[in-house]
């Protein structure tokens, strides 16, 4: 089993909702902070949200504007990203990442999933 595996991406119309999942190993889930990033072709990887290993701290990028929510489920070692009111500009490959950082820089994380594509049409 891979350390982090994203799923739940696909195509949606603007205004729709989508929930992404990041399935993790138990060790990673209980010892690492998990963050969501996204990246479009030709752009740098962009921080979205973070939840720490305790589940005590949650951090969002300013662009989220209340539309996204990060959560975690200890029963299945999964971190979720609930996305509501999707916009075409949300189109990207979405990644989850693990590390010890509470920061927003992709270089601060050292375990990455394979990514899941999200495409939002107008």
Tab-separated table of N, CA and C in Angstrom:
chain	number	residue	atom	x	y	z
A	1	UNK	N	0.827	-1.178	0.000
A	1	UNK	CA	0.000	0.000	0.000
A	1	UNK	C	0.878	1.251	0.000
A	2	UNK	N	0.596	2.176	-0.939
A	2	UNK	CA	1.330	3.426	-1.007
A	2	UNK	C	1.044	4.283	0.214
A	3	UNK	N	1.981	5.179	0.536
A	3	UNK	CA	1.798	6.037	1.701
A	3	UNK	C	0.619	6.984	1.553
A	4	UNK	N	0.455	7.570	0.359
A	4	UNK	CA	-0.636	8.498	0.088
A	4	UNK	C	-1.211	8.199	-1.295
A	5	UNK	N	-2.533	8.057	-1.373
A	5	UNK	CA	-3.217	7.786	-2.634
A	5	UNK	C	-4.434	8.694	-2.725
A	6	UNK	N	-4.432	9.603	-3.707
A	6	UNK	CA	-5.562	10.498	-3.919
A	6	UNK	C	-6.608	9.835	-4.800
A	7	UNK	N	-7.864	10.197	-4.585
A	7	UNK	CA	-8.953	9.742	-5.429
A	7	UNK	C	-10.095	10.738	-5.327
A	8	UNK	N	-11.090	10.576	-6.187
A	8	UNK	CA	-12.279	11.401	-6.136
A	8	UNK	C	-12.333	12.508	-7.153
A	9	UNK	N	-11.281	12.686	-7.936
A	9	UNK	CA	-11.296	13.703	-8.962
A	9	UNK	C	-12.167	13.315	-10.136
A	10	UNK	N	-12.320	14.239	-11.055
A	10	UNK	CA	-13.142	14.020	-12.227
A	10	UNK	C	-13.585	15.340	-12.811
A	11	UNK	N	-14.668	15.301	-13.567
A	11	UNK	CA	-15.210	16.484	-14.227
A	11	UNK	C	-16.500	16.920	-13.560
A	12	UNK	N	-16.689	18.228	-13.467
A	12	UNK	CA	-17.886	18.784	-12.859
A	12	UNK	C	-18.206	20.128	-13.481
A	13	UNK	N	-19.447	20.527	-13.350
A	13	UNK	CA	-19.874	21.838	-13.803
A	13	UNK	C	-19.606	22.881	-12.722
A	14	UNK	N	-19.410	24.107	-13.125
A	14	UNK	CA	-19.248	25.193	-12.170
A	14	UNK	C	-20.420	25.229	-11.202
A	15	UNK	N	-20.104	25.449	-9.930
A	15	UNK	CA	-21.111	25.457	-8.891
A	15	UNK	C	-21.322	24.127	-8.205
A	16	UNK	N	-20.792	23.053	-8.759
A	16	UNK	CA	-20.953	21.726	-8.185
A	16	UNK	C	-20.017	21.522	-6.995
A	17	UNK	N	-20.200	20.401	-6.314
A	17	UNK	CA	-19.349	20.003	-5.203
A	17	UNK	C	-18.612	18.721	-5.542
A	18	UNK	N	-17.474	18.530	-4.910
A	18	UNK	CA	-16.664	17.349	-5.119
A	18	UNK	C	-15.869	17.091	-3.849
A	19	UNK	N	-15.713	15.834	-3.489
A	19	UNK	CA	-14.908	15.477	-2.331
A	19	UNK	C	-13.741	14.614	-2.755
A	20	UNK	N	-12.542	15.079	-2.481
A	20	UNK	CA	-11.335	14.336	-2.752
A	20	UNK	C	-10.907	13.571	-1.506
A	21	UNK	N	-10.312	12.410	-1.712
A	21	UNK	CA	-9.829	11.584	-0.619
A	21	UNK	C	-8.334	11.376	-0.740
A	22	UNK	N	-7.663	11.359	0.388
A	22	UNK	CA	-6.250	11.022	0.463
A	22	UNK	C	-6.114	9.861	1.436
A	23	UNK	N	-6.039	8.666	0.902
A	23	UNK	CA	-5.855	7.478	1.725
A	23	UNK	C	-4.387	7.351	2.103
A	24	UNK	N	-4.124	7.128	3.375
A	24	UNK	CA	-2.753	7.085	3.871
A	24	UNK	C	-2.509	5.795	4.642
A	25	UNK	N	-1.239	5.483	4.837
A	25	UNK	CA	-0.891	4.428	5.771
A	25	UNK	C	-1.206	4.905	7.182
A	26	UNK	N	-1.436	3.957	8.069
A	26	UNK	CA	-1.724	4.328	9.447
A	26	UNK	C	-0.589	5.094	10.087
A	27	UNK	N	0.635	4.674	9.819
A	27	UNK	CA	1.792	5.358	10.394
A	27	UNK	C	1.843	6.808	9.944
A	28	UNK	N	1.645	7.044	8.652
A	28	UNK	CA	1.658	8.405	8.131
A	28	UNK	C	0.524	9.225	8.732
A	29	UNK	N	-0.650	8.663	8.790
A	29	UNK	CA	-1.823	9.377	9.279
A	29	UNK	C	-1.628	9.860	10.707
A	30	UNK	N	-1.060	9.035	11.553
A	30	UNK	CA	-0.966	9.345	12.967
A	30	UNK	C	0.317	10.055	13.366
A	31	UNK	N	1.261	10.230	12.441
A	31	UNK	CA	2.522	10.873	12.786
A	31	UNK	C	2.881	12.068	11.916
A	32	UNK	N	2.179	12.290	10.797
A	32	UNK	CA	2.534	13.346	9.872
A	32	UNK	C	1.391	14.336	9.690
A	33	UNK	N	1.751	15.573	9.425
A	33	UNK	CA	0.772	16.556	8.977
A	33	UNK	C	0.461	16.288	7.506
A	34	UNK	N	-0.795	16.506	7.109
A	34	UNK	CA	-1.227	16.246	5.743
A	34	UNK	C	-1.743	17.542	5.136
A	35	UNK	N	-1.262	17.845	3.944
A	35	UNK	CA	-1.676	19.051	3.240
A	35	UNK	C	-2.186	18.709	1.847
A	36	UNK	N	-3.077	19.541	1.339
A	36	UNK	CA	-3.542	19.467	-0.039
A	36	UNK	C	-2.924	20.599	-0.840
A	37	UNK	N	-2.449	20.262	-2.037
A	37	UNK	CA	-1.920	21.213	-3.002
A	37	UNK	C	-2.617	20.993	-4.334
A	38	UNK	N	-2.499	21.960	-5.220
A	38	UNK	CA	-2.962	21.776	-6.587
A	38	UNK	C	-1.982	22.434	-7.542
A	39	UNK	N	-1.988	21.953	-8.781
A	39	UNK	CA	-1.050	22.460	-9.767
A	39	UNK	C	-1.644	22.375	-11.160
A	40	UNK	N	-1.532	23.463	-11.904
A	40	UNK	CA	-1.894	23.485	-13.311
A	40	UNK	C	-0.627	23.557	-14.143
A	41	UNK	N	-0.737	23.164	-15.413
A	41	UNK	CA	0.422	23.119	-16.284
A	41	UNK	C	1.066	24.490	-16.391
A	42	UNK	N	2.365	24.542	-16.162
A	42	UNK	CA	3.101	25.781	-16.276
A	42	UNK	C	3.092	26.652	-15.046
A	43	UNK	N	2.400	26.233	-13.988
A	43	UNK	CA	2.345	27.001	-12.759
A	43	UNK	C	2.967	26.208	-11.616
A	44	UNK	N	3.360	26.928	-10.586
A	44	UNK	CA	3.933	26.271	-9.420
A	44	UNK	C	2.836	25.608	-8.597
A	45	UNK	N	3.230	24.625	-7.829
A	45	UNK	CA	2.286	23.921	-6.973
A	45	UNK	C	1.772	24.861	-5.890
A	46	UNK	N	0.456	24.875	-5.694
A	46	UNK	CA	-0.215	25.857	-4.860
A	46	UNK	C	-0.832	25.197	-3.628
A	47	UNK	N	-0.527	25.729	-2.468
A	47	UNK	CA	-1.071	25.224	-1.215
A	47	UNK	C	-2.566	25.491	-1.120
A	48	UNK	N	-3.309	24.515	-0.595
A	48	UNK	CA	-4.749	24.648	-0.403
A	48	UNK	C	-5.115	24.625	1.080
A	49	UNK	N	-4.737	23.558	1.765
A	49	UNK	CA	-5.172	23.375	3.143
A	49	UNK	C	-4.267	22.376	3.839
A	50	UNK	N	-4.259	22.434	5.152
A	50	UNK	CA	-3.438	21.569	6.001
A	50	UNK	C	-4.229	21.135	7.217
A	51	UNK	N	-4.038	19.896	7.645
A	51	UNK	CA	-4.480	19.437	8.947
A	51	UNK	C	-3.307	18.729	9.609
A	52	UNK	N	-3.048	19.042	10.878
A	52	UNK	CA	-1.910	18.431	11.533
A	52	UNK	C	-2.242	17.020	12.004
A	53	UNK	N	-1.225	16.323	12.471
A	53	UNK	CA	-1.395	14.903	12.783
A	53	UNK	C	-2.357	14.670	13.939
A	54	UNK	N	-2.467	15.629	14.836
A	54	UNK	CA	-3.430	15.517	15.945
A	54	UNK	C	-4.856	15.855	15.518
A	55	UNK	N	-4.988	16.558	14.411
A	55	UNK	CA	-6.277	17.087	14.025
A	55	UNK	C	-6.644	18.365	14.739
A	56	UNK	N	-5.688	18.975	15.440
A	56	UNK	CA	-5.946	20.175	16.227
A	56	UNK	C	-5.823	21.458	15.415
A	57	UNK	N	-4.958	21.453	14.416
A	57	UNK	CA	-4.701	22.657	13.646
A	57	UNK	C	-5.127	22.461	12.203
A	58	UNK	N	-5.843	23.420	11.694
A	58	UNK	CA	-6.265	23.444	10.303
A	58	UNK	C	-5.912	24.806	9.722
A	59	UNK	N	-5.386	24.796	8.524
A	59	UNK	CA	-4.945	26.020	7.874
A	59	UNK	C	-5.410	25.995	6.426
A	60	UNK	N	-5.883	27.148	5.931
A	60	UNK	CA	-6.338	27.267	4.560
A	60	UNK	C	-5.615	28.394	3.841
A	61	UNK	N	-5.439	28.211	2.550
A	61	UNK	CA	-4.987	29.312	1.718
A	61	UNK	C	-6.093	30.353	1.617
A	62	UNK	N	-5.697	31.594	1.404
A	62	UNK	CA	-6.687	32.670	1.329
A	62	UNK	C	-7.630	32.516	0.144
A	63	UNK	N	-7.197	31.872	-0.933
A	63	UNK	CA	-8.067	31.758	-2.102
A	63	UNK	C	-9.256	30.848	-1.853
A	64	UNK	N	-9.197	30.003	-0.815
A	64	UNK	CA	-10.288	29.068	-0.535
A	64	UNK	C	-11.592	29.815	-0.273
A	65	UNK	N	-11.516	30.897	0.478
A	65	UNK	CA	-12.658	31.781	0.719
A	65	UNK	C	-13.880	31.038	1.251
A	66	UNK	N	-13.668	30.038	2.098
A	66	UNK	CA	-14.758	29.301	2.701
A	66	UNK	C	-15.361	28.216	1.842
A	67	UNK	N	-14.895	28.034	0.617
A	67	UNK	CA	-15.493	27.049	-0.284
A	67	UNK	C	-15.011	25.633	-0.039
A	68	UNK	N	-13.821	25.479	0.510
A	68	UNK	CA	-13.214	24.158	0.718
A	68	UNK	C	-13.100	23.867	2.205
A	69	UNK	N	-13.101	22.592	2.556
A	69	UNK	CA	-12.917	22.173	3.936
A	69	UNK	C	-12.088	20.901	3.987
A	70	UNK	N	-11.088	20.886	4.855
A	70	UNK	CA	-10.265	19.713	5.056
A	70	UNK	C	-10.726	19.001	6.322
A	71	UNK	N	-10.717	17.680	6.291
A	71	UNK	CA	-11.099	16.884	7.448
A	71	UNK	C	-10.353	15.567	7.400
A	72	UNK	N	-10.380	14.833	8.503
A	72	UNK	CA	-9.704	13.548	8.549
A	72	UNK	C	-10.537	12.534	9.313
A	73	UNK	N	-10.400	11.269	8.925
A	73	UNK	CA	-11.151	10.169	9.505
A	73	UNK	C	-10.151	9.131	9.980
A	74	UNK	N	-10.020	8.973	11.288
A	74	UNK	CA	-9.050	8.041	11.839
A	74	UNK	C	-9.436	6.585	11.602
A	75	UNK	N	-10.716	6.324	11.337
A	75	UNK	CA	-11.163	4.951	11.133
A	75	UNK	C	-10.581	4.341	9.865
A	76	UNK	N	-10.405	5.156	8.827
A	76	UNK	CA	-9.867	4.646	7.573
A	76	UNK	C	-8.587	5.342	7.142
A	77	UNK	N	-7.988	6.114	8.029
A	77	UNK	CA	-6.709	6.796	7.775
A	77	UNK	C	-6.776	7.662	6.526
A	78	UNK	N	-7.860	8.385	6.379
A	78	UNK	CA	-8.095	9.166	5.178
A	78	UNK	C	-8.292	10.634	5.516
A	79	UNK	N	-7.677	11.496	4.721
A	79	UNK	CA	-7.869	12.941	4.799
A	79	UNK	C	-8.694	13.373	3.598
A	80	UNK	N	-9.708	14.187	3.820
A	80	UNK	CA	-10.620	14.609	2.769
A	80	UNK	C	-10.458	16.092	2.466
A	81	UNK	N	-10.771	16.441	1.244
A	81	UNK	CA	-10.914	17.835	0.855
A	81	UNK	C	-12.287	17.989	0.219
A	82	UNK	N	-13.202	18.593	0.954
A	82	UNK	CA	-14.530	18.885	0.437
A	82	UNK	C	-14.477	20.206	-0.309
A	83	UNK	N	-14.893	20.201	-1.558
A	83	UNK	CA	-14.858	21.387	-2.391
A	83	UNK	C	-16.278	21.711	-2.840
A	84	UNK	N	-16.723	22.902	-2.519
A	84	UNK	CA	-18.050	23.373	-2.883
A	84	UNK	C	-17.935	24.596	-3.779
A	85	UNK	N	-19.015	24.893	-4.469
A	85	UNK	CA	-19.063	26.066	-5.345
A	85	UNK	C	-17.867	26.112	-6.288
A	86	UNK	N	-17.616	25.005	-6.944
A	86	UNK	CA	-16.445	24.891	-7.809
A	86	UNK	C	-16.495	25.904	-8.943
A	87	UNK	N	-15.321	26.399	-9.282
A	87	UNK	CA	-15.150	27.357	-10.361
A	87	UNK	C	-14.230	26.771	-11.424
A	88	UNK	N	-14.336	27.221	-12.666
A	88	UNK	CA	-13.400	26.742	-13.689
A	88	UNK	C	-11.935	26.939	-13.303
A	89	UNK	N	-11.634	27.984	-12.552
A	89	UNK	CA	-10.265	28.232	-12.125
A	89	UNK	C	-9.760	27.214	-11.116
A	90	UNK	N	-10.645	26.363	-10.586
A	90	UNK	CA	-10.229	25.278	-9.704
A	90	UNK	C	-9.673	24.088	-10.477
A	91	UNK	N	-9.764	24.104	-11.785
A	91	UNK	CA	-9.235	23.018	-12.603
A	91	UNK	C	-7.739	22.871	-12.365
A	92	UNK	N	-7.316	21.677	-11.980
A	92	UNK	CA	-5.917	21.423	-11.653
A	92	UNK	C	-5.757	19.948	-11.314
A	93	UNK	N	-4.515	19.528	-11.166
A	93	UNK	CA	-4.211	18.250	-10.541
A	93	UNK	C	-4.072	18.506	-9.048
A	94	UNK	N	-4.794	17.737	-8.252
A	94	UNK	CA	-4.800	17.913	-6.809
A	94	UNK	C	-3.963	16.817	-6.158
A	95	UNK	N	-3.075	17.231	-5.276
A	95	UNK	CA	-2.160	16.331	-4.592
A	95	UNK	C	-2.330	16.431	-3.086
A	96	UNK	N	-2.134	15.339	-2.386
A	96	UNK	CA	-1.926	15.414	-0.951
A	96	UNK	C	-0.473	15.113	-0.648
A	97	UNK	N	-0.007	15.653	0.459
A	97	UNK	CA	1.391	15.542	0.833
A	97	UNK	C	1.503	15.426	2.342
A	98	UNK	N	2.547	14.768	2.789
A	98	UNK	CA	2.778	14.557	4.213
A	98	UNK	C	4.143	15.083	4.609
A	99	UNK	N	4.230	15.548	5.831
A	99	UNK	CA	5.485	16.027	6.366
A	99	UNK	C	5.328	16.482	7.792
A	100	UNK	N	6.340	17.138	8.288
A	100	UNK	CA	6.325	17.675	9.648
A	100	UNK	C	6.047	19.165	9.682
A	101	UNK	N	5.909	19.780	8.519
A	101	UNK	CA	5.730	21.216	8.425
A	101	UNK	C	4.282	21.616	8.670
A	102	UNK	N	4.105	22.836	9.148
A	102	UNK	CA	2.801	23.484	9.195
A	102	UNK	C	2.740	24.633	8.200
A	103	UNK	N	3.666	24.639	7.258
A	103	UNK	CA	3.766	25.715	6.300
A	103	UNK	C	3.040	25.425	5.004
A	104	UNK	N	3.144	26.364	4.081
A	104	UNK	CA	2.438	26.299	2.812
A	104	UNK	C	3.347	26.040	1.614
A	105	UNK	N	4.633	25.868	1.841
A	105	UNK	CA	5.556	25.635	0.750
A	105	UNK	C	5.646	24.169	0.379
A	106	UNK	N	5.520	23.821	-0.906
A	106	UNK	CA	5.600	22.415	-1.299
A	106	UNK	C	6.919	21.755	-0.941
A	107	UNK	N	8.000	22.514	-0.900
A	107	UNK	CA	9.298	21.945	-0.558
A	107	UNK	C	9.395	21.537	0.903
A	108	UNK	N	8.416	21.898	1.707
A	108	UNK	CA	8.403	21.529	3.113
A	108	UNK	C	7.807	20.144	3.347
A	109	UNK	N	7.302	19.500	2.308
A	109	UNK	CA	6.677	18.186	2.413
A	109	UNK	C	7.487	17.169	1.635
A	110	UNK	N	7.599	15.963	2.164
A	110	UNK	CA	8.505	14.984	1.581
A	110	UNK	C	7.850	13.683	1.137
A	111	UNK	N	6.554	13.511	1.370
A	111	UNK	CA	5.812	12.374	0.833
A	111	UNK	C	4.644	12.918	0.030
A	112	UNK	N	4.510	12.468	-1.207
A	112	UNK	CA	3.477	12.968	-2.112
A	112	UNK	C	2.694	11.829	-2.734
A	113	UNK	N	1.414	12.058	-2.951
A	113	UNK	CA	0.610	11.140	-3.723
A	113	UNK	C	0.794	11.362	-5.207
A	114	UNK	N	0.073	10.575	-6.005
A	114	UNK	CA	0.226	10.623	-7.458
A	114	UNK	C	-0.598	11.731	-8.104
A	115	UNK	N	-1.544	12.288	-7.394
A	115	UNK	CA	-2.396	13.338	-7.906
A	115	UNK	C	-3.687	12.814	-8.497
A	116	UNK	N	-4.734	13.636	-8.451
A	116	UNK	CA	-6.007	13.321	-9.084
A	116	UNK	C	-6.494	14.564	-9.820
A	117	UNK	N	-6.922	14.377	-11.063
A	117	UNK	CA	-7.309	15.498	-11.915
A	117	UNK	C	-8.713	15.973	-11.568
A	118	UNK	N	-8.868	17.280	-11.431
A	118	UNK	CA	-10.168	17.920	-11.271
A	118	UNK	C	-10.351	18.890	-12.425
A	119	UNK	N	-11.443	18.744	-13.154
A	119	UNK	CA	-11.750	19.614	-14.273
A	119	UNK	C	-13.131	20.217	-14.065
A	120	UNK	N	-13.207	21.539	-14.039
A	120	UNK	CA	-14.459	22.251	-13.807
A	120	UNK	C	-14.772	23.079	-15.043
A	121	UNK	N	-15.924	22.861	-15.623
A	121	UNK	CA	-16.342	23.573	-16.816
A	121	UNK	C	-17.402	24.610	-16.472
A	122	UNK	N	-17.483	25.643	-17.288
A	122	UNK	CA	-18.445	26.705	-17.063
A	122	UNK	C	-19.815	26.327	-17.585
